[in-house]
Tab-separated table of N, CA and C and ligand atoms in Angstrom:
chain	number	residue	atom	x	y	z
A	1	MET	N	0.714	-1.237	0.105
A	1	MET	CA	-0.158	-0.200	0.102
A	1	MET	C	0.661	1.389	-0.167
A	2	ASN	N	0.344	2.341	-0.995
A	2	ASN	CA	1.382	3.624	-0.991
A	2	ASN	C	0.968	4.151	0.319
A	3	GLU	N	2.364	5.307	0.805
A	3	GLU	CA	1.961	6.039	2.004
A	3	GLU	C	2.119	7.289	1.422
A	4	SER	N	1.817	8.321	1.904
A	4	SER	CA	1.437	9.878	1.816
A	4	SER	C	3.096	10.271	1.263
A	5	LEU	N	2.923	11.225	0.679
A	5	LEU	CA	4.502	11.804	-0.065
A	5	LEU	C	4.193	13.177	-0.351
A	6	TRP	N	5.611	13.779	0.078
A	6	TRP	CA	5.397	15.052	0.203
A	6	TRP	C	6.619	15.458	-1.067
A	7	ILE	N	5.657	16.462	-1.721
A	7	ILE	CA	6.483	16.578	-3.211
A	7	ILE	C	6.832	18.643	-2.718
A	8	PHE	N	7.905	18.775	-3.406
A	8	PHE	CA	8.422	19.685	-2.931
A	8	PHE	C	8.073	20.755	-4.567
A	9	GLY	N	7.368	21.455	-4.465
A	9	GLY	CA	7.928	22.918	-5.603
A	9	GLY	C	8.649	24.202	-5.268
A	10	TYR	N	9.168	24.595	-6.639
A	10	TYR	CA	10.186	25.485	-6.583
A	10	TYR	C	9.229	26.444	-7.827
A	11	GLY	N	8.457	25.948	-8.610
A	11	GLY	CA	8.344	27.033	-9.707
A	11	GLY	C	6.695	26.981	-9.970
A	12	SER	N	6.633	26.507	-11.079
A	12	SER	CA	5.046	26.311	-10.992
A	12	SER	C	4.147	25.608	-10.121
A	13	ILE	N	4.572	24.621	-9.603
A	13	ILE	CA	4.271	23.650	-8.605
A	13	ILE	C	3.721	24.539	-7.201
A	14	ILE	N	4.247	25.907	-7.053
A	14	ILE	CA	4.112	26.507	-6.297
A	14	ILE	C	2.254	27.153	-6.595
A	15	TRP	N	2.548	27.455	-7.431
A	15	TRP	CA	1.327	29.083	-7.803
A	15	TRP	C	0.080	28.199	-8.585
A	16	LYS	N	0.696	26.742	-9.128
A	16	LYS	CA	-0.620	26.254	-10.036
A	16	LYS	C	-0.723	24.865	-9.600
A	17	THR	N	-1.045	24.325	-8.700
A	17	THR	CA	-0.136	23.250	-7.737
A	17	THR	C	-1.085	21.900	-8.684
A	18	GLY	N	-2.288	22.334	-8.974
A	18	GLY	CA	-2.798	21.203	-9.489
A	18	GLY	C	-3.100	19.513	-8.884
A	19	PHE	N	-3.103	19.350	-7.891
A	19	PHE	CA	-2.938	18.099	-7.071
A	19	PHE	C	-3.812	18.629	-6.017
A	20	ASP	N	-3.918	17.097	-5.280
A	20	ASP	CA	-4.940	17.271	-3.743
A	20	ASP	C	-3.590	17.185	-2.828
A	21	TYR	N	-3.542	17.981	-1.969
A	21	TYR	CA	-2.563	17.724	-0.666
A	21	TYR	C	-3.677	17.726	0.581
A	22	ASP	N	-2.953	17.229	1.469
A	22	ASP	CA	-3.219	17.711	3.092
A	22	ASP	C	-2.848	18.510	3.808
A	23	GLU	N	-1.862	19.098	3.501
A	23	GLU	CA	-0.777	19.857	3.857
A	23	GLU	C	-0.373	20.735	3.294
A	24	SER	N	0.351	21.787	3.268
A	24	SER	CA	1.282	22.267	2.739
A	24	SER	C	1.993	23.405	3.594
A	25	ARG	N	3.614	23.359	3.551
A	25	ARG	CA	4.691	23.950	4.577
A	25	ARG	C	5.417	24.856	3.217
A	26	LEU	N	6.089	26.122	3.800
A	26	LEU	CA	7.188	26.476	3.181
A	26	LEU	C	8.359	26.186	3.530
A	27	ALA	N	9.062	25.885	2.767
A	27	ALA	CA	10.194	24.609	2.714
A	27	ALA	C	11.457	24.877	2.131
A	28	TYR	N	12.225	24.091	2.331
A	28	TYR	CA	13.486	24.801	1.578
A	28	TYR	C	14.528	23.618	0.850
A	29	LEU	N	15.447	23.493	-0.209
A	29	LEU	CA	16.033	22.217	-0.375
A	29	LEU	C	17.301	22.896	0.109
A	30	PRO	N	18.258	22.542	0.940
A	30	PRO	CA	19.872	23.271	1.075
A	30	PRO	C	20.560	22.973	-0.275
A	31	ASP	N	21.396	23.772	-0.731
A	31	ASP	CA	22.767	23.718	-1.281
A	31	ASP	C	22.068	23.883	-2.722
A	32	ARG	N	20.998	24.468	-2.840
A	32	ARG	CA	20.149	24.355	-4.153
A	32	ARG	C	19.524	25.948	-4.505
A	33	ALA	N	19.320	25.953	-5.506
A	33	ALA	CA	18.974	26.970	-6.033
A	33	ALA	C	18.598	26.920	-7.412
A	34	ARG	N	17.485	27.967	-7.699
A	34	ARG	CA	16.252	27.909	-8.591
A	34	ARG	C	16.803	29.241	-9.734
A	35	ARG	N	16.838	28.468	-11.040
A	35	ARG	CA	17.529	29.186	-12.067
A	35	ARG	C	16.757	29.002	-13.519
A	36	PHE	N	16.621	29.987	-14.338
A	36	PHE	CA	15.420	30.315	-15.374
A	36	PHE	C	16.856	29.429	-16.737
A	37	TRP	N	16.795	28.062	-16.349
A	37	TRP	CA	17.888	27.477	-17.240
A	37	TRP	C	17.384	26.482	-17.981
A	38	GLN	N	15.990	26.150	-18.043
A	38	GLN	CA	15.627	25.141	-18.694
A	38	GLN	C	14.569	25.960	-19.894
A	39	ALA	N	14.585	24.980	-21.261
A	39	ALA	CA	13.685	25.606	-22.114
A	39	ALA	C	12.592	24.731	-21.876
A	40	SER	N	11.190	25.620	-22.643
A	40	SER	CA	10.089	24.964	-22.310
A	40	SER	C	9.745	25.092	-23.807
A	41	THR	N	9.715	24.029	-24.304
A	41	THR	CA	8.839	23.810	-25.743
A	41	THR	C	7.206	23.470	-25.856
A	42	ASP	N	6.922	22.961	-24.346
A	42	ASP	CA	5.654	22.018	-24.445
A	42	ASP	C	4.752	23.214	-23.664
A	43	HIS	N	5.006	24.205	-22.987
A	43	HIS	CA	4.446	24.758	-21.761
A	43	HIS	C	4.325	26.719	-22.344
A	44	ARG	N	5.421	26.901	-21.792
A	44	ARG	CA	5.529	28.543	-22.243
A	44	ARG	C	6.432	28.727	-23.561
A	45	GLY	N	6.412	28.412	-24.368
A	45	GLY	CA	7.205	28.530	-25.572
A	45	GLY	C	6.846	27.274	-26.751
A	46	THR	N	7.467	26.897	-27.756
A	46	THR	CA	7.173	26.400	-28.888
A	46	THR	C	8.542	25.320	-28.907
A	47	ILE	N	8.558	24.424	-30.237
A	47	ILE	CA	10.305	23.887	-30.384
A	47	ILE	C	10.325	25.210	-31.132
A	48	ALA	N	9.726	25.584	-31.775
A	48	ALA	CA	10.451	26.824	-33.075
A	48	ALA	C	10.705	28.007	-31.912
A	49	SER	N	10.529	28.209	-30.971
A	49	SER	CA	10.250	28.965	-29.940
A	49	SER	C	10.565	28.968	-28.865
A	50	PRO	N	11.839	28.557	-28.143
A	50	PRO	CA	11.321	28.084	-27.079
A	50	PRO	C	11.501	28.778	-25.625
A	51	GLY	N	10.658	28.792	-24.810
A	51	GLY	CA	11.068	29.961	-23.320
A	51	GLY	C	11.881	29.307	-22.755
A	52	ARG	N	11.820	29.904	-21.388
A	52	ARG	CA	12.481	29.724	-20.192
A	52	ARG	C	11.766	29.286	-19.120
A	53	VAL	N	12.143	28.429	-18.360
A	53	VAL	CA	11.380	27.955	-17.135
A	53	VAL	C	12.503	27.764	-15.935
A	54	VAL	N	11.823	27.325	-14.498
A	54	VAL	CA	13.211	27.464	-13.606
A	54	VAL	C	13.488	25.814	-13.270
A	55	THR	N	15.003	24.879	-13.535
A	55	THR	CA	14.988	23.868	-12.668
A	55	THR	C	16.024	24.147	-11.449
A	56	LEU	N	16.336	23.630	-11.103
A	56	LEU	CA	17.461	23.484	-9.458
A	56	LEU	C	18.812	22.752	-9.754
A	57	ILE	N	19.427	24.147	-9.625
A	57	ILE	CA	20.916	23.917	-9.678
A	57	ILE	C	21.526	23.478	-7.854
A	58	ASP	N	22.632	22.783	-8.449
A	58	ASP	CA	23.448	22.614	-7.143
A	58	ASP	C	24.295	24.114	-6.708
A	59	GLN	N	24.216	24.172	-5.597
A	59	GLN	CA	24.693	25.962	-5.105
A	59	GLN	C	25.146	25.794	-3.562
A	60	PRO	N	26.263	25.308	-3.466
A	60	PRO	CA	26.508	25.250	-1.940
A	60	PRO	C	26.404	26.259	-1.027
A	61	GLY	N	25.808	26.217	-0.252
A	61	GLY	CA	25.698	27.601	0.832
A	61	GLY	C	24.201	28.489	0.586
A	62	GLU	N	23.485	27.920	-0.563
A	62	GLU	CA	22.293	28.417	-0.911
A	62	GLU	C	20.881	27.786	0.025
A	63	ASN	N	19.922	28.261	0.015
A	63	ASN	CA	18.643	27.286	0.011
A	63	ASN	C	17.867	27.803	-0.627
A	64	CYS	N	17.173	27.089	-1.616
A	64	CYS	CA	15.853	27.127	-2.796
A	64	CYS	C	14.568	27.159	-2.081
A	65	TRP	N	14.266	28.085	-1.732
A	65	TRP	CA	12.666	28.270	-1.040
A	65	TRP	C	11.794	27.946	-1.897
A	66	GLY	N	10.581	27.052	-1.263
A	66	GLY	CA	9.420	26.510	-2.071
A	66	GLY	C	8.113	26.202	-0.906
A	67	MET	N	7.539	25.271	-1.869
A	67	MET	CA	6.506	24.553	-1.045
A	67	MET	C	6.555	23.263	-0.911
A	68	ALA	N	6.245	22.591	-0.372
A	68	ALA	CA	6.241	21.803	0.319
A	68	ALA	C	4.705	20.958	0.132
A	69	PHE	N	4.143	19.770	-0.134
A	69	PHE	CA	2.888	19.597	-0.340
A	69	PHE	C	2.703	17.990	0.212
A	70	LYS	N	1.829	17.825	1.026
A	70	LYS	CA	1.912	16.039	1.318
A	70	LYS	C	0.404	15.549	0.647
A	71	VAL	N	1.264	15.072	-0.334
A	71	VAL	CA	-0.356	14.266	-0.637
A	71	VAL	C	-0.532	12.822	-0.114
A	72	PRO	N	-1.929	12.650	-0.010
A	72	PRO	CA	-2.418	11.838	0.452
A	72	PRO	C	-2.173	10.411	0.243
A	73	SER	N	-2.373	9.155	0.698
A	73	SER	CA	-1.666	8.075	-0.139
A	73	SER	C	-2.605	7.590	-1.007
A	74	ALA	N	-3.955	7.735	-0.975
A	74	ALA	CA	-4.802	7.621	-2.125
A	74	ALA	C	-4.727	8.356	-3.230
A	75	SER	N	-3.994	9.582	-2.739
A	75	SER	CA	-4.416	10.190	-4.403
A	75	SER	C	-2.401	10.309	-5.092
A	76	VAL	N	-1.499	9.596	-4.692
A	76	VAL	CA	-0.175	9.359	-4.962
A	76	VAL	C	0.000	9.137	-6.399
A	77	GLU	N	-0.668	7.737	-6.488
A	77	GLU	CA	-0.046	6.614	-7.677
A	77	GLU	C	-0.738	7.885	-9.190
A	78	LEU	N	-1.651	8.676	-8.709
A	78	LEU	CA	-2.495	9.548	-9.938
A	78	LEU	C	-1.624	10.654	-9.758
A	79	THR	N	-1.243	11.528	-8.551
A	79	THR	CA	-0.584	12.584	-8.662
A	79	THR	C	0.466	12.763	-9.757
A	80	LEU	N	1.203	11.566	-9.268
A	80	LEU	CA	2.447	11.575	-9.873
A	80	LEU	C	2.762	11.012	-11.272
A	81	SER	N	1.492	9.911	-11.889
A	81	SER	CA	1.510	10.082	-13.216
A	81	SER	C	0.911	11.288	-13.894
A	82	ASN	N	-0.330	12.194	-13.228
A	82	ASN	CA	-0.172	13.343	-13.861
A	82	ASN	C	1.081	14.493	-13.693
A	83	LEU	N	2.067	14.704	-12.378
A	83	LEU	CA	2.784	15.090	-12.753
A	83	LEU	C	4.141	15.094	-13.784
A	84	ASP	N	4.557	13.454	-13.841
A	84	ASP	CA	5.211	13.160	-15.214
A	84	ASP	C	4.853	13.669	-16.346
A	85	VAL	N	3.437	13.953	-16.648
A	85	VAL	CA	3.536	14.047	-17.873
A	85	VAL	C	3.536	15.713	-17.794
A	86	ARG	N	2.930	16.146	-17.075
A	86	ARG	CA	3.219	17.413	-16.593
A	86	ARG	C	4.814	18.072	-17.518
A	87	GLU	N	5.474	17.547	-16.126
A	87	GLU	CA	7.024	17.863	-16.224
A	87	GLU	C	8.014	17.059	-17.494
A	88	VAL	N	6.895	16.691	-18.364
A	88	VAL	CA	7.761	15.998	-19.232
A	88	VAL	C	8.870	16.073	-19.865
A	89	GLY	N	9.004	17.754	-20.250
A	89	GLY	CA	9.526	18.671	-20.915
A	89	GLY	C	11.137	18.743	-20.316
A	90	GLY	N	11.724	17.456	-19.905
A	90	GLY	CA	13.238	16.707	-19.357
A	90	GLY	C	13.281	17.171	-17.631
A	91	TYR	N	12.265	17.336	-17.101
A	91	TYR	CA	12.433	16.952	-15.760
A	91	TYR	C	12.271	15.745	-15.723
A	92	GLU	N	13.020	15.256	-14.083
A	92	GLU	CA	13.202	13.925	-13.620
A	92	GLU	C	12.608	14.249	-12.188
A	93	ARG	N	11.680	13.176	-11.579
A	93	ARG	CA	11.668	12.867	-9.850
A	93	ARG	C	12.653	12.852	-9.652
A	94	GLU	N	13.372	13.441	-8.515
A	94	GLU	CA	14.779	13.343	-7.929
A	94	GLU	C	13.828	13.219	-6.435
A	95	SER	N	14.395	12.502	-5.545
A	95	SER	CA	14.609	12.047	-4.166
A	95	SER	C	15.485	12.912	-3.403
A	96	VAL	N	14.600	13.810	-2.492
A	96	VAL	CA	15.251	14.930	-1.713
A	96	VAL	C	15.142	14.905	-0.046
A	97	THR	N	15.730	15.668	0.681
A	97	THR	CA	15.207	15.926	1.921
A	97	THR	C	14.584	17.120	2.280
A	98	ILE	N	13.405	17.250	2.466
A	98	ILE	CA	12.719	18.703	2.429
A	98	ILE	C	12.738	19.014	4.220
A	99	HIS	N	13.265	20.581	3.907
A	99	HIS	CA	13.484	21.029	4.880
A	99	HIS	C	12.411	21.863	5.444
A	100	PHE	N	12.195	22.662	6.715
A	100	PHE	CA	11.141	23.578	7.060
A	100	PHE	C	11.942	24.338	8.193
A	101	PRO	N	11.399	25.594	7.850
A	101	PRO	CA	12.161	26.670	8.701
A	101	PRO	C	11.876	25.691	10.595
A	102	ASP	N	10.783	25.124	11.184
A	102	ASP	CA	10.660	24.605	12.647
A	102	ASP	C	10.265	23.597	12.519
A	103	LYS	N	10.243	22.911	12.101
A	103	LYS	CA	10.186	21.151	11.927
A	103	LYS	C	11.049	20.437	11.355
A	104	ASP	N	10.802	19.127	11.822
A	104	ASP	CA	12.206	17.941	11.581
A	104	ASP	C	11.498	17.729	9.826
A	105	PRO	N	13.052	17.756	9.188
A	105	PRO	CA	12.879	17.473	7.606
A	105	PRO	C	12.107	16.014	7.354
A	106	VAL	N	11.939	15.912	6.262
A	106	VAL	CA	10.906	14.672	5.633
A	106	VAL	C	11.742	14.476	4.684
A	107	ARG	N	11.510	13.342	3.851
A	107	ARG	CA	12.049	12.628	2.807
A	107	ARG	C	10.842	12.879	1.798
A	108	GLY	N	11.175	13.344	0.378
A	108	GLY	CA	10.414	13.685	-0.453
A	108	GLY	C	11.009	13.688	-1.668
A	109	LEU	N	10.088	14.144	-2.749
A	109	LEU	CA	10.370	14.220	-4.148
A	109	LEU	C	9.824	15.682	-4.836
A	110	THR	N	11.180	16.186	-5.794
A	110	THR	CA	10.681	17.304	-6.671
A	110	THR	C	11.361	17.132	-7.680
A	111	TYR	N	10.728	17.485	-9.088
A	111	TYR	CA	10.857	17.139	-10.341
A	111	TYR	C	12.396	18.470	-10.351
A	112	THR	N	13.551	17.742	-11.158
A	112	THR	CA	14.552	18.339	-11.870
A	112	THR	C	15.300	18.340	-13.009
A	113	ALA	N	15.099	19.735	-13.381
A	113	ALA	CA	15.827	19.193	-15.436
A	113	ALA	C	17.390	19.164	-14.762
A	114	HIS	N	17.759	18.093	-15.292
A	114	HIS	CA	19.649	17.882	-14.977
A	114	HIS	C	19.848	18.272	-16.052
A	115	PRO	N	21.204	18.944	-16.135
A	115	PRO	CA	22.245	19.635	-17.580
A	115	PRO	C	21.591	18.455	-18.747
A	116	ALA	N	22.231	17.003	-18.268
A	116	ALA	CA	22.143	16.133	-19.796
A	116	ALA	C	20.685	16.225	-20.622
A	117	ASN	N	19.607	16.637	-19.445
A	117	ASN	CA	18.128	16.845	-20.577
A	117	ASN	C	18.394	17.675	-21.650
A	118	PRO	N	17.460	17.338	-23.291
A	118	PRO	CA	17.730	17.700	-24.755
A	118	PRO	C	17.056	19.401	-24.191
A	119	ASN	N	16.454	20.027	-23.259
A	119	ASN	CA	16.079	21.327	-23.357
A	119	ASN	C	17.168	22.115	-22.275
A	120	TYR	N	17.945	21.314	-21.669
A	120	TYR	CA	18.813	22.206	-20.857
A	120	TYR	C	19.556	23.578	-21.666
A	121	LEU	N	19.275	24.672	-20.970
A	121	LEU	CA	20.366	25.808	-21.544
A	121	LEU	C	21.215	26.198	-21.105
A	122	GLY	N	21.153	26.045	-19.786
A	122	GLY	CA	22.120	26.870	-18.657
A	122	GLY	C	22.444	28.124	-18.552
A	123	PRO	N	23.334	28.867	-17.992
A	123	PRO	CA	23.409	30.160	-17.883
A	123	PRO	C	23.407	31.059	-19.032
A	124	ALA	N	22.576	32.524	-18.381
A	124	ALA	CA	22.976	33.416	-19.739
A	124	ALA	C	22.732	34.690	-18.700
A	125	SER	N	23.152	35.693	-19.598
A	125	SER	CA	22.744	36.793	-18.425
A	125	SER	C	20.663	37.057	-17.837
A	126	ALA	N	20.777	38.166	-16.861
A	126	ALA	CA	19.524	38.205	-16.779
A	126	ALA	C	18.782	39.137	-18.072
A	127	VAL	N	19.419	39.988	-19.075
A	127	VAL	CA	19.063	40.680	-20.098
A	127	VAL	C	18.672	39.352	-20.555
A	128	ASP	N	19.220	38.438	-21.471
A	128	ASP	CA	18.952	37.701	-22.514
A	128	ASP	C	17.963	36.811	-21.766
A	129	ILE	N	17.800	35.873	-20.793
A	129	ILE	CA	16.927	35.395	-20.366
A	129	ILE	C	15.593	35.813	-20.407
A	130	ALA	N	15.350	37.541	-19.826
A	130	ALA	CA	14.438	38.177	-19.738
A	130	ALA	C	13.786	38.506	-21.487
A	131	SER	N	14.761	38.864	-22.422
A	131	SER	CA	14.701	39.073	-23.979
A	131	SER	C	14.103	37.458	-24.201
A	132	GLN	N	13.808	36.164	-23.765
A	132	GLN	CA	13.696	35.683	-24.711
A	132	GLN	C	12.608	35.186	-24.359
A	133	ILE	N	12.339	35.224	-22.929
A	133	ILE	CA	10.909	34.872	-22.099
A	133	ILE	C	9.964	35.837	-22.795
A	134	ALA	N	10.496	37.385	-22.886
A	134	ALA	CA	9.114	38.208	-23.503
A	134	ALA	C	8.663	38.036	-24.690
A	135	SER	N	9.663	37.213	-25.374
A	135	SER	CA	9.198	36.831	-27.211
A	135	SER	C	8.493	35.411	-26.660
A	136	SER	N	8.184	34.987	-25.681
A	136	SER	CA	7.580	33.514	-25.714
A	136	SER	C	6.575	32.992	-25.472
A	137	GLU	N	5.734	32.136	-25.917
A	137	GLU	CA	4.209	31.909	-25.582
A	137	GLU	C	3.923	30.213	-25.998
A	138	GLY	N	2.930	29.487	-25.074
A	138	GLY	CA	2.751	28.153	-25.226
A	138	GLY	C	1.549	27.901	-25.104
A	139	PRO	N	1.279	26.304	-25.187
A	139	PRO	CA	0.059	26.054	-24.803
A	139	PRO	C	-0.286	26.765	-23.456
A	140	SER	N	0.282	26.554	-22.298
A	140	SER	CA	-0.101	26.981	-21.058
A	140	SER	C	0.022	28.555	-20.740
A	141	GLY	N	-0.006	29.318	-21.870
A	141	GLY	CA	0.241	30.853	-21.391
A	141	GLY	C	1.568	31.399	-22.129
A	142	SER	N	1.708	32.754	-21.925
A	142	SER	CA	2.816	33.514	-22.104
A	142	SER	C	3.749	32.972	-21.139
A	143	ASN	N	5.103	32.948	-21.242
A	143	ASN	CA	6.067	33.043	-20.487
A	143	ASN	C	6.348	34.025	-19.387
A	144	ASN	N	5.921	35.041	-20.044
A	144	ASN	CA	5.589	36.349	-19.048
A	144	ASN	C	4.821	36.035	-17.633
A	145	GLU	N	4.019	35.763	-18.251
A	145	GLU	CA	2.571	34.957	-17.063
A	145	GLU	C	3.498	34.295	-15.721
A	146	TYR	N	4.149	33.106	-16.470
A	146	TYR	CA	4.860	31.954	-15.264
A	146	TYR	C	5.689	32.592	-14.765
A	147	VAL	N	6.832	33.887	-15.405
A	147	VAL	CA	8.437	34.763	-14.244
A	147	VAL	C	6.723	35.701	-13.126
A	148	PHE	N	5.677	36.343	-13.820
A	148	PHE	CA	5.390	37.059	-13.095
A	148	PHE	C	4.435	36.459	-11.956
A	149	GLU	N	3.827	35.632	-12.466
A	149	GLU	CA	3.135	34.831	-11.261
A	149	GLU	C	3.884	34.078	-10.169
A	150	LEU	N	5.129	33.618	-10.612
A	150	LEU	CA	5.978	33.115	-9.837
A	150	LEU	C	6.760	34.409	-8.746
A	151	ALA	N	7.112	35.074	-9.277
A	151	ALA	CA	7.306	36.195	-8.696
A	151	ALA	C	6.180	36.707	-7.674
A	152	LEU	N	5.520	36.761	-7.937
A	152	LEU	CA	4.198	37.045	-7.103
A	152	LEU	C	3.901	36.190	-6.174
A	153	ALA	N	4.328	34.282	-6.027
A	153	ALA	CA	4.324	33.580	-5.181
A	153	ALA	C	4.962	33.631	-4.099
A	154	LEU	N	6.500	33.937	-4.959
A	154	LEU	CA	7.884	34.155	-3.506
A	154	LEU	C	7.194	35.279	-2.666
A	155	ASP	N	7.040	36.560	-3.257
A	155	ASP	CA	6.396	37.498	-2.607
A	155	ASP	C	5.958	37.149	-1.804
A	156	ASN	N	4.538	36.711	-2.044
A	156	ASN	CA	3.779	36.147	-0.788
A	156	ASN	C	4.285	35.479	0.129
A	157	LEU	N	5.348	34.478	-0.297
A	157	LEU	CA	5.478	33.821	0.869
A	157	LEU	C	6.617	34.262	1.349
A	158	GLN	N	7.139	36.032	1.011
A	158	GLN	CA	8.431	36.580	1.816
A	158	GLN	C	9.402	35.780	1.709
A	159	VAL	N	9.748	34.775	0.412
A	159	VAL	CA	10.852	34.924	0.253
A	159	VAL	C	11.683	35.494	-1.310
A	160	GLU	N	12.721	35.883	-0.652
A	160	GLU	CA	13.746	36.462	-1.782
A	160	GLU	C	14.707	35.944	-2.647
A	161	ASP	N	14.190	35.923	-3.849
A	161	ASP	CA	15.526	35.093	-5.093
A	161	ASP	C	15.493	36.323	-5.567
A	162	PRO	N	16.707	36.551	-5.644
A	162	PRO	CA	17.474	37.904	-6.910
A	162	PRO	C	17.227	37.657	-8.003
A	163	HIS	N	17.556	36.143	-8.428
A	163	HIS	CA	17.593	35.657	-9.937
A	163	HIS	C	16.299	36.168	-10.207
A	164	ILE	N	15.057	35.736	-9.748
A	164	ILE	CA	13.692	35.747	-9.953
A	164	ILE	C	13.485	37.451	-10.321
A	165	GLN	N	14.040	38.041	-8.909
A	165	GLN	CA	13.043	39.400	-9.101
A	165	GLN	C	13.776	39.910	-9.776
A	166	ASP	N	15.247	39.673	-10.510
A	166	ASP	CA	15.926	40.642	-11.525
A	166	ASP	C	15.221	40.374	-12.461
A	167	ILE	N	14.923	38.968	-13.057
A	167	ILE	CA	14.174	38.454	-14.666
A	167	ILE	C	13.064	39.303	-14.015
A	168	ALA	N	12.232	39.065	-13.225
A	168	ALA	CA	10.973	39.483	-13.573
A	168	ALA	C	10.570	41.336	-13.352
A	169	GLY	N	11.573	41.800	-12.715
A	169	GLY	CA	11.852	43.464	-13.058
A	169	GLY	C	12.000	44.006	-14.125
A	170	LEU	N	13.263	43.223	-14.808
A	170	LEU	CA	13.343	43.618	-16.609
A	170	LEU	C	12.151	43.398	-17.186
A	171	LEU	N	11.413	42.190	-16.930
A	171	LEU	CA	10.167	42.098	-17.942
A	171	LEU	C	9.415	43.514	-17.441
A	172	LYS	N	9.046	43.438	-16.214
A	172	LYS	CA	8.192	44.188	-15.903
A	172	LYS	C	8.195	45.998	-16.829
A	173	GLU	N	9.763	46.009	-16.969
A	173	GLU	CA	10.068	47.420	-17.363
A	173	GLU	C	10.092	47.607	-18.751
A	174	ARG	N	10.116	46.168	-19.211
A	174	ARG	CA	9.660	46.156	-20.821
A	174	ARG	C	8.140	46.373	-21.249
A	175	THR	N	7.443	45.365	-20.609
A	175	THR	CA	5.898	45.801	-20.478
A	175	THR	C	5.319	47.118	-19.990
A	176	ASP	N	6.086	47.770	-19.122
A	176	ASP	CA	5.253	48.996	-19.106
A	176	ASP	C	6.145	50.085	-19.808
A	177	THR	N	6.787	49.793	-20.714
A	177	THR	CA	7.205	50.704	-21.905
A	177	THR	C	6.424	50.024	-22.969
A	178	GLU	N	6.170	49.508	-23.244
A	178	GLU	CA	5.037	48.470	-24.457
A	178	GLU	C	4.008	49.247	-24.489
A	179	ASN	N	3.445	49.795	-22.872
A	179	ASN	CA	2.309	49.728	-22.514
A	179	ASN	C	1.705	51.530	-22.185
A	180	ALA	N	3.111	51.805	-22.382
A	180	ALA	CA	2.970	53.528	-22.234
A	180	ALA	C	2.534	54.325	-23.114
A	181	PRO	N	1.497	55.300	-22.770
A	181	PRO	CA	0.588	55.657	-23.748
A	181	PRO	C	1.481	56.410	-24.947
B	201	SIN	C1	8.097	22.985	-10.034
B	201	SIN	O1	7.496	23.720	-10.255
B	201	SIN	O2	8.961	22.518	-8.921
B	201	SIN	C2	8.866	22.569	-11.120
B	201	SIN	C3	9.214	23.505	-12.130
B	201	SIN	C4	7.476	23.920	-12.821
B	201	SIN	O3	7.127	23.006	-13.326
B	201	SIN	O4	7.902	25.050	-13.318
């Protein structure tokens, strides 16, 4: 019989969770960071014009903050099969130890896009990342929306992530300029 499962979300899973859970908590993965280093050809871009979405990288000394969701045992199988489809563009299940500010850590899993996957783009300047995102749109919506929703969700959690804030700030400047009278 399945047991309940903790899933750590650091990108769209924070603000567009899309599965049932019994409990959610602010959480972090030590020695990891969130980066817009993964191409999206299926959600926020297309094969011809890929967008950029976040993945996790190793970053000793940093914490990647996000949300952990406790999926009840009866929902684990369906949740994982749906997430495997949703995250098919290069992400893989990774077993992790999820930490909380004031509770004992738990084992769980997250979806990580490793450098060996075909959609991995790797580092680029914030300006280059923002201009790629500004011109990308896919079946799940605009790439801008992904960034703004993530930035807002982190803000609401009082999580500071300079990489996300820089890119969201550049995109906001661009949209403000475009919408100026
Ligand atoms: C996640 O949200 O944890 C994975 C990346 C994404 O789907 O945006």
